[in-house]
Amino acid sequence: MSYEKVKQAKQLVIGTKQSKKAIERQRALLVVLAQDADLMVTYPIQVICEENHVAYTYVSSMKELGKASGIQVGTAVVAILKD
């Protein structure tokens, strides 16, 4: 289901650094994290989401998350932005 949300999102940012910025600037509506990504990458983003009261969810595959985001490689983190 979250893959569909990513595909249908009007605005999103891909990757850890850009997602972190969006969360801290209160621009992120939902953050999607890949379960098969390294915890050293995803856990700090999860903590930042909790600190900033931003919803987050997990999906199973980095490859599928990248594909849903419209890129050719996998990604660990995607943030769907507020309109």
PDB file of C-alpha atoms in Angstrom, residues 15-79:
ATOM      1  CA  GLY A  15      17.251   9.719   0.054  1.00  0.00           C
ATOM      2  CA  THR A  16      18.349  10.173   3.625  1.00  0.00           C
ATOM      3  CA  LYS A  17      19.751  13.702   3.515  1.00  0.00           C
ATOM      4  CA  GLN A  18      16.860  15.256   1.619  1.00  0.00           C
ATOM      5  CA  SER A  19      14.281  13.412   3.724  1.00  0.00           C
ATOM      6  CA  LYS A  20      15.970  14.558   6.946  1.00  0.00           C
ATOM      7  CA  LYS A  21      15.813  18.174   5.762  1.00  0.00           C
ATOM      8  CA  ALA A  22      12.128  17.834   4.839  1.00  0.00           C
ATOM      9  CA  ILE A  23      11.297  16.350   8.252  1.00  0.00           C
ATOM     10  CA  GLU A  24      13.174  19.035  10.169  1.00  0.00           C
ATOM     11  CA  ARG A  25      11.536  21.790   8.110  1.00  0.00           C
ATOM     12  CA  GLN A  26       8.073  20.306   8.796  1.00  0.00           C
ATOM     13  CA  ARG A  27       7.497  19.671   5.085  1.00  0.00           C
ATOM     14  CA  ALA A  28       7.187  15.870   5.305  1.00  0.00           C
ATOM     15  CA  LEU A  29       3.723  14.337   5.475  1.00  0.00           C
ATOM     16  CA  LEU A  30       4.826  10.683   5.521  1.00  0.00           C
ATOM     17  CA  VAL A  31       8.236   9.025   5.499  1.00  0.00           C
ATOM     18  CA  VAL A  32       8.642   5.589   3.942  1.00  0.00           C
ATOM     19  CA  LEU A  33      11.575   3.438   5.081  1.00  0.00           C
ATOM     20  CA  ALA A  34      12.839   0.197   3.516  1.00  0.00           C
ATOM     21  CA  GLN A  35      13.121  -2.764   5.905  1.00  0.00           C
ATOM     22  CA  ASP A  36      16.007  -4.308   3.967  1.00  0.00           C
ATOM     23  CA  ALA A  37      18.112  -1.146   4.289  1.00  0.00           C
ATOM     24  CA  ASP A  38      20.911  -0.851   6.838  1.00  0.00           C
ATOM     25  CA  LEU A  39      19.611   0.146  10.281  1.00  0.00           C
ATOM     26  CA  MET A  40      22.430   2.695  10.491  1.00  0.00           C
ATOM     27  CA  VAL A  41      20.567   4.539   7.723  1.00  0.00           C
ATOM     28  CA  THR A  42      16.919   4.061   8.651  1.00  0.00           C
ATOM     29  CA  TYR A  43      16.967   4.188  12.455  1.00  0.00           C
ATOM     30  CA  PRO A  44      18.194   7.811  12.738  1.00  0.00           C
ATOM     31  CA  ILE A  45      15.431   8.878  10.319  1.00  0.00           C
ATOM     32  CA  GLN A  46      12.864   7.012  12.412  1.00  0.00           C
ATOM     33  CA  VAL A  47      14.083   8.869  15.523  1.00  0.00           C
ATOM     34  CA  ILE A  48      13.906  12.250  13.745  1.00  0.00           C
ATOM     35  CA  CYS A  49      10.358  11.423  12.618  1.00  0.00           C
ATOM     36  CA  GLU A  50       9.330  10.640  16.195  1.00  0.00           C
ATOM     37  CA  GLU A  51      10.960  13.814  17.532  1.00  0.00           C
ATOM     38  CA  ASN A  52       9.187  15.940  14.908  1.00  0.00           C
ATOM     39  CA  HIS A  53       5.848  14.079  15.080  1.00  0.00           C
ATOM     40  CA  VAL A  54       6.016  12.941  11.446  1.00  0.00           C
ATOM     41  CA  ALA A  55       4.314   9.688  10.464  1.00  0.00           C
ATOM     42  CA  TYR A  56       6.512   6.936   9.061  1.00  0.00           C
ATOM     43  CA  THR A  57       5.984   3.461   7.718  1.00  0.00           C
ATOM     44  CA  TYR A  58       8.099   0.562   6.525  1.00  0.00           C
ATOM     45  CA  VAL A  59       8.042  -1.296   3.225  1.00  0.00           C
ATOM     46  CA  SER A  60       9.924  -4.497   2.502  1.00  0.00           C
ATOM     47  CA  SER A  61      12.229  -3.593  -0.390  1.00  0.00           C
ATOM     48  CA  MET A  62      14.685  -0.811  -1.235  1.00  0.00           C
ATOM     49  CA  LYS A  63      14.513  -1.855  -4.883  1.00  0.00           C
ATOM     50  CA  GLU A  64      10.716  -1.598  -4.997  1.00  0.00           C
ATOM     51  CA  LEU A  65      10.756   1.696  -3.089  1.00  0.00           C
ATOM     52  CA  GLY A  66      13.177   3.135  -5.642  1.00  0.00           C
ATOM     53  CA  LYS A  67      11.007   1.858  -8.471  1.00  0.00           C
ATOM     54  CA  ALA A  68       7.876   3.403  -6.913  1.00  0.00           C
ATOM     55  CA  SER A  69       9.809   6.680  -6.596  1.00  0.00           C
ATOM     56  CA  GLY A  70      10.617   6.675 -10.292  1.00  0.00           C
ATOM     57  CA  ILE A  71      14.341   5.970 -10.051  1.00  0.00           C
ATOM     58  CA  GLN A  72      16.378   3.079 -11.418  1.00  0.00           C
ATOM     59  CA  VAL A  73      18.130   2.182  -8.153  1.00  0.00           C
ATOM     60  CA  GLY A  74      16.957   1.231  -4.701  1.00  0.00           C
ATOM     61  CA  THR A  75      16.495   3.758  -1.924  1.00  0.00           C
ATOM     62  CA  ALA A  76      16.262   3.406   1.838  1.00  0.00           C
ATOM     63  CA  VAL A  77      14.179   6.513   2.530  1.00  0.00           C
ATOM     64  CA  VAL A  78      11.498   8.520   0.732  1.00  0.00           C
ATOM     65  CA  ALA A  79       9.555  11.436   2.175  1.00  0.00           C
TER      66      ALA A  79
END
